[in-house]
Tab-separated table of C-alpha atoms and ligand atoms in Angstrom:
chain	number	residue	atom	x	y	z
A	1	MET	CA	-0.025	0.083	0.104
A	2	ARG	CA	1.417	3.214	-1.145
A	3	THR	CA	0.899	6.372	1.127
A	4	LYS	CA	-0.279	9.178	-0.898
A	5	ILE	CA	2.404	12.331	-0.798
A	6	ILE	CA	1.416	15.986	-1.735
A	7	VAL	CA	4.151	18.381	-2.011
A	8	GLY	CA	3.457	22.348	-2.744
A	9	ASN	CA	6.057	23.637	-4.938
A	10	TRP	CA	6.146	27.372	-4.253
A	11	LYS	CA	8.464	28.052	-7.316
A	12	MET	CA	9.935	31.732	-7.138
A	13	ASN	CA	7.043	32.996	-5.042
A	14	ASN	CA	6.987	34.557	-1.676
A	15	THR	CA	9.361	36.392	0.555
A	16	ILE	CA	10.647	34.985	3.969
A	17	ALA	CA	7.831	36.565	5.708
A	18	GLU	CA	5.059	35.691	3.047
A	19	SER	CA	6.389	31.879	3.273
A	20	ALA	CA	6.020	31.933	7.034
A	21	LEU	CA	2.580	33.240	6.778
A	22	LEU	CA	1.693	30.544	4.244
A	23	ALA	CA	3.101	27.603	6.210
A	24	ARG	CA	1.379	28.641	9.311
A	25	ASP	CA	-1.885	29.003	7.482
A	26	VAL	CA	-1.290	25.511	6.114
A	27	LEU	CA	-0.894	24.087	9.458
A	28	SER	CA	-3.765	25.640	10.883
A	29	GLU	CA	-5.802	24.370	8.015
A	30	LEU	CA	-4.921	21.085	8.581
A	31	GLY	CA	-4.956	21.057	12.209
A	32	GLU	CA	-2.735	19.815	14.691
A	33	GLY	CA	-1.393	15.997	14.387
A	34	PHE	CA	-2.480	15.879	10.779
A	35	SER	CA	-1.331	12.483	9.437
A	36	GLY	CA	-3.684	11.487	6.785
A	37	CYS	CA	-0.755	11.539	4.182
A	38	GLU	CA	2.660	12.505	3.557
A	39	VAL	CA	2.866	16.321	2.759
A	40	GLY	CA	5.715	18.624	2.103
A	41	MET	CA	6.404	22.266	1.213
A	42	ALA	CA	8.905	23.488	-1.212
A	43	PRO	CA	9.700	27.269	-0.387
A	44	THR	CA	12.550	29.228	-2.106
A	45	TYR	CA	16.008	28.690	-0.622
A	46	PRO	CA	15.986	31.983	1.458
A	47	ALA	CA	12.790	30.891	3.254
A	48	LEU	CA	13.763	27.395	3.868
A	49	GLN	CA	14.910	27.990	7.633
A	50	ALA	CA	11.977	30.043	8.419
A	51	VAL	CA	9.535	27.445	7.198
A	52	GLY	CA	11.438	24.547	8.824
A	53	THR	CA	11.196	26.062	11.926
A	54	LEU	CA	7.436	26.375	11.677
A	55	LEU	CA	7.138	22.756	10.556
A	56	GLU	CA	9.125	21.322	13.365
A	57	GLY	CA	6.772	19.017	15.452
A	58	SER	CA	4.581	18.629	12.728
A	59	THR	CA	4.407	15.809	10.213
A	60	LEU	CA	4.993	18.214	7.254
A	61	GLN	CA	8.327	17.906	5.510
A	62	LEU	CA	10.575	20.573	4.164
A	63	VAL	CA	11.456	20.257	0.405
A	64	ALA	CA	14.105	21.977	-1.618
A	65	GLN	CA	13.262	22.983	-5.285
A	66	ASN	CA	16.505	21.737	-6.599
A	67	CYS	CA	20.093	21.089	-5.461
A	68	HIS	CA	23.505	21.077	-7.390
A	69	TYR	CA	25.613	17.869	-7.797
A	70	GLU	CA	28.806	19.244	-6.293
A	71	ASN	CA	29.484	19.883	-2.513
A	72	ASP	CA	30.891	23.257	-2.814
A	73	GLY	CA	32.911	25.471	-5.007
A	74	ALA	CA	32.718	27.929	-7.651
A	75	TYR	CA	29.070	27.463	-9.141
A	76	THR	CA	27.557	31.016	-8.438
A	77	GLY	CA	23.975	30.993	-7.658
A	78	GLU	CA	23.720	27.217	-7.001
A	79	VAL	CA	23.092	25.267	-3.664
A	80	SER	CA	24.392	22.073	-2.837
A	81	ALA	CA	22.678	18.811	-1.765
A	82	ARG	CA	24.510	18.944	1.532
A	83	MET	CA	23.338	22.642	2.145
A	84	VAL	CA	19.753	22.053	1.591
A	85	LYS	CA	20.210	18.885	3.804
A	86	ALA	CA	21.582	20.837	6.482
A	87	ALA	CA	18.929	23.469	6.012
A	88	GLY	CA	16.517	20.963	7.315
A	89	CYS	CA	14.994	19.609	4.098
A	90	SER	CA	14.156	15.982	3.683
A	91	PHE	CA	13.245	15.898	0.051
A	92	VAL	CA	14.589	17.738	-2.812
A	93	ILE	CA	12.756	18.086	-6.273
A	94	ILE	CA	14.986	17.548	-9.367
A	95	GLY	CA	14.600	17.921	-12.915
A	96	HIS	CA	11.237	20.068	-12.711
A	97	SER	CA	10.311	21.131	-16.106
A	98	GLU	CA	11.082	24.840	-15.821
A	99	ARG	CA	14.638	23.733	-14.698
A	100	ARG	CA	14.907	21.903	-18.098
A	101	GLN	CA	13.173	24.408	-20.243
A	102	TYR	CA	14.992	27.803	-18.771
A	103	PHE	CA	18.006	26.440	-17.096
A	104	GLY	CA	19.467	24.152	-19.315
A	105	GLU	CA	18.855	20.901	-17.451
A	106	THR	CA	19.333	17.542	-18.977
A	107	ASN	CA	18.624	14.113	-18.348
A	108	ALA	CA	22.291	13.728	-17.782
A	109	THR	CA	22.457	16.751	-15.166
A	110	VAL	CA	19.349	15.524	-13.681
A	111	ASN	CA	20.767	12.117	-13.128
A	112	LEU	CA	23.967	13.753	-11.333
A	113	ARG	CA	21.800	15.747	-9.214
A	114	ILE	CA	19.776	12.647	-8.238
A	115	LYS	CA	22.790	10.723	-7.344
A	116	LYS	CA	24.288	13.408	-5.199
A	117	ALA	CA	21.116	14.190	-3.391
A	118	LEU	CA	20.526	10.504	-2.671
A	119	SER	CA	24.062	10.071	-1.347
A	120	GLU	CA	23.567	12.942	0.962
A	121	GLY	CA	20.531	11.162	2.508
A	122	LEU	CA	17.762	13.179	0.740
A	123	LYS	CA	14.477	11.829	-0.652
A	124	VAL	CA	14.146	12.845	-4.331
A	125	ILE	CA	11.198	14.077	-6.520
A	126	MET	CA	12.304	13.280	-9.873
A	127	CYS	CA	10.041	15.196	-12.475
A	128	VAL	CA	9.333	14.065	-15.801
A	129	GLY	CA	6.884	14.992	-18.571
A	130	GLU	CA	6.421	15.704	-22.254
A	131	THR	CA	5.637	19.063	-24.137
A	132	LEU	CA	2.689	19.667	-25.952
A	133	GLU	CA	4.466	19.275	-29.356
A	134	GLU	CA	5.865	15.843	-27.818
A	135	ARG	CA	2.253	14.597	-27.089
A	136	GLU	CA	0.937	15.913	-30.368
A	137	ALA	CA	3.715	14.152	-32.168
A	138	GLY	CA	2.719	10.945	-30.306
A	139	VAL	CA	5.984	10.467	-28.701
A	140	THR	CA	5.001	10.953	-24.888
A	141	GLY	CA	5.651	7.457	-24.043
A	142	ALA	CA	9.105	7.464	-25.624
A	143	VAL	CA	10.044	10.977	-24.075
A	144	VAL	CA	9.094	9.881	-20.660
A	145	SER	CA	10.657	6.490	-20.357
A	146	THR	CA	13.893	8.149	-21.690
A	147	GLN	CA	13.689	10.624	-18.801
A	148	VAL	CA	13.112	7.896	-16.233
A	149	ARG	CA	15.893	5.575	-17.798
A	150	GLU	CA	18.431	8.440	-18.109
A	151	GLY	CA	17.526	10.138	-14.986
A	152	LEU	CA	18.002	6.908	-12.921
A	153	GLU	CA	21.092	5.764	-14.754
A	154	GLY	CA	23.311	4.003	-12.198
A	155	VAL	CA	21.041	4.575	-9.298
A	156	ASP	CA	20.597	1.095	-7.675
A	157	ASP	CA	18.666	1.843	-4.800
A	158	ILE	CA	15.385	3.761	-5.611
A	159	SER	CA	13.682	3.328	-1.984
A	160	ALA	CA	14.079	7.029	-1.235
A	161	LEU	CA	12.458	7.994	-4.939
A	162	VAL	CA	9.248	9.612	-5.639
A	163	ILE	CA	8.555	10.301	-9.368
A	164	ALA	CA	6.400	13.466	-10.562
A	165	TYR	CA	4.728	13.156	-13.807
A	166	GLU	CA	4.114	16.926	-14.869
A	167	PRO	CA	2.932	17.192	-18.639
A	168	VAL	CA	4.653	20.543	-19.617
A	169	TRP	CA	1.382	21.439	-21.201
A	170	ALA	CA	-0.645	21.294	-18.049
A	171	ILE	CA	1.537	23.338	-15.874
A	172	GLY	CA	0.225	26.735	-15.009
A	173	THR	CA	-2.040	26.626	-17.760
A	174	GLY	CA	-5.356	25.593	-15.978
A	175	LYS	CA	-5.087	22.570	-18.432
A	176	THR	CA	-5.186	19.445	-16.290
A	177	ALA	CA	-4.406	15.943	-17.959
A	178	SER	CA	-7.676	14.021	-17.548
A	179	SER	CA	-7.431	11.351	-15.002
A	180	ALA	CA	-7.370	8.621	-17.802
A	181	GLN	CA	-4.559	10.510	-19.465
A	182	ALA	CA	-2.751	10.744	-16.603
A	183	GLU	CA	-3.138	7.132	-15.316
A	184	GLU	CA	-1.916	6.103	-18.652
A	185	VAL	CA	1.338	7.792	-18.389
A	186	HIS	CA	1.681	6.723	-14.712
A	187	ASP	CA	1.300	3.148	-15.539
A	188	LEU	CA	3.905	3.429	-18.375
A	189	ILE	CA	6.326	4.894	-15.682
A	190	ARG	CA	5.714	1.895	-13.554
A	191	THR	CA	6.179	-0.378	-16.266
A	192	VAL	CA	9.643	1.119	-16.962
A	193	LEU	CA	10.463	0.719	-13.214
A	194	VAL	CA	9.413	-3.065	-13.566
A	195	LYS	CA	11.848	-3.426	-16.216
A	196	LEU	CA	14.726	-1.577	-14.355
A	197	TYR	CA	14.111	-2.585	-10.792
A	198	GLY	CA	11.539	-5.487	-10.581
A	199	GLU	CA	8.175	-5.804	-9.665
A	200	ALA	CA	8.606	-5.580	-5.815
A	201	VAL	CA	10.596	-2.321	-6.148
A	202	ALA	CA	8.332	-0.875	-8.851
A	203	SER	CA	5.316	-1.273	-6.997
A	204	GLU	CA	6.406	0.677	-3.675
A	205	ILE	CA	7.569	3.658	-5.773
A	206	ARG	CA	4.913	6.606	-5.640
A	207	ILE	CA	4.339	8.366	-8.681
A	208	GLN	CA	2.737	12.012	-8.282
A	209	TYR	CA	0.723	13.949	-10.764
A	210	GLY	CA	1.411	17.512	-11.308
A	211	GLY	CA	-0.084	20.164	-13.627
A	212	SER	CA	-3.024	22.453	-12.644
A	213	VAL	CA	-4.065	20.200	-9.783
A	214	LYS	CA	-6.853	22.137	-7.798
A	215	PRO	CA	-9.397	21.025	-5.338
A	216	SER	CA	-11.929	20.457	-7.924
A	217	ASN	CA	-10.017	17.802	-9.703
A	218	ALA	CA	-7.598	16.411	-7.033
A	219	ALA	CA	-10.057	13.544	-5.868
A	220	GLU	CA	-10.549	12.152	-9.405
A	221	LEU	CA	-6.826	12.159	-10.210
A	222	PHE	CA	-5.766	10.503	-6.850
A	223	ALA	CA	-8.539	7.892	-7.092
A	224	MET	CA	-6.492	6.272	-10.175
A	225	PRO	CA	-4.829	3.156	-9.259
A	226	ASN	CA	-1.147	4.598	-10.338
A	227	ILE	CA	-1.626	8.218	-9.120
A	228	ASP	CA	-0.158	8.418	-5.700
A	229	GLY	CA	-0.592	12.008	-4.817
A	230	GLY	CA	0.324	15.375	-6.502
A	231	LEU	CA	3.099	17.901	-7.127
A	232	ILE	CA	0.920	21.250	-6.688
A	233	GLY	CA	2.175	24.584	-8.038
A	234	GLY	CA	-0.402	27.435	-8.115
A	235	ALA	CA	-2.919	25.805	-5.951
A	236	SER	CA	-0.300	25.377	-3.131
A	237	LEU	CA	0.092	29.365	-2.694
A	238	SER	CA	-3.405	29.418	-1.113
A	239	ALA	CA	-3.494	27.620	2.370
A	240	ALA	CA	-7.328	26.896	2.039
A	241	ASP	CA	-6.874	25.024	-1.790
A	242	PHE	CA	-3.582	23.249	-0.670
A	243	ALA	CA	-5.238	22.001	2.408
A	244	ALA	CA	-8.283	20.847	0.726
A	245	ILE	CA	-6.005	18.931	-1.976
A	246	ILE	CA	-4.228	17.153	0.870
A	247	LYS	CA	-7.441	16.360	2.434
A	248	ALA	CA	-8.691	14.746	-0.902
A	249	ALA	CA	-5.411	12.463	-0.945
A	250	ALA	CA	-5.980	11.706	2.576
A	251	GLU	CA	-9.308	10.639	2.021
A	252	CYS	CA	-8.574	8.323	-1.072
B	301	13P	P1	0.786	24.061	-11.455
B	301	13P	O1	0.096	23.260	-10.408
B	301	13P	O2	0.794	25.610	-10.978
B	301	13P	O3	0.163	23.644	-12.782
B	301	13P	O4	2.272	23.704	-11.356
B	301	13P	C1	2.551	22.193	-11.375
B	301	13P	C2	3.907	22.292	-11.073
B	301	13P	O5	4.727	22.603	-11.873
B	301	13P	C3	4.457	21.844	-9.801
B	301	13P	O6	5.648	21.340	-9.759
């Protein structure tokens, strides 16, 4: 039985003070001792410590939006896996489509970051997903399986891995993949994992859906057999909406 996992990816939003306010509001919406499913929040780097302090004593986890594959050195603007770990993160998101689209991330750099993050004891959310052009060209399956295979090249132990399927055309657009469209790709991802790691390991890996998840479509998506939660962008910036999505997952 896979526990559902919901993570709010705040992207480049909120100052430290705004982040703290949002985290506090989410905690109060969920109520003390919430444990219906696994939940995480991914603020910007400067806000990690403030949000982490607020999450102490709760079941909610602190998540970083990215990390570099070197420990330290001349990499202006980057933050290493050991730094986000030391800041209190238990998870890190790697390979988000915005990183791939705007910051030159490739399957190879995603792979390096995943290996480093896992070696530092971080759990990893690896993002995959096709663009609209790729979907229309009928190559969704090929693109996503290549992202999974190349992203996990040389990674022997995936027990600390979560995969997020985020179709690029559904991110921030208000267009959600239908639950059937999402399930089809989640099923394909699990089939790739079965080939790489065997049935027993693959059946334990959570696969989140991301792309315009809202309170109104969350329950239908999370009811699908291979959709094990969500990576939430825009809706995670509203405490009420984020809490409603979390509750939908907890009730599945
Ligand atoms: P939206 O929920 O805003 O579409 O963003 C999804 C996402 O990219 C989460 O990482």
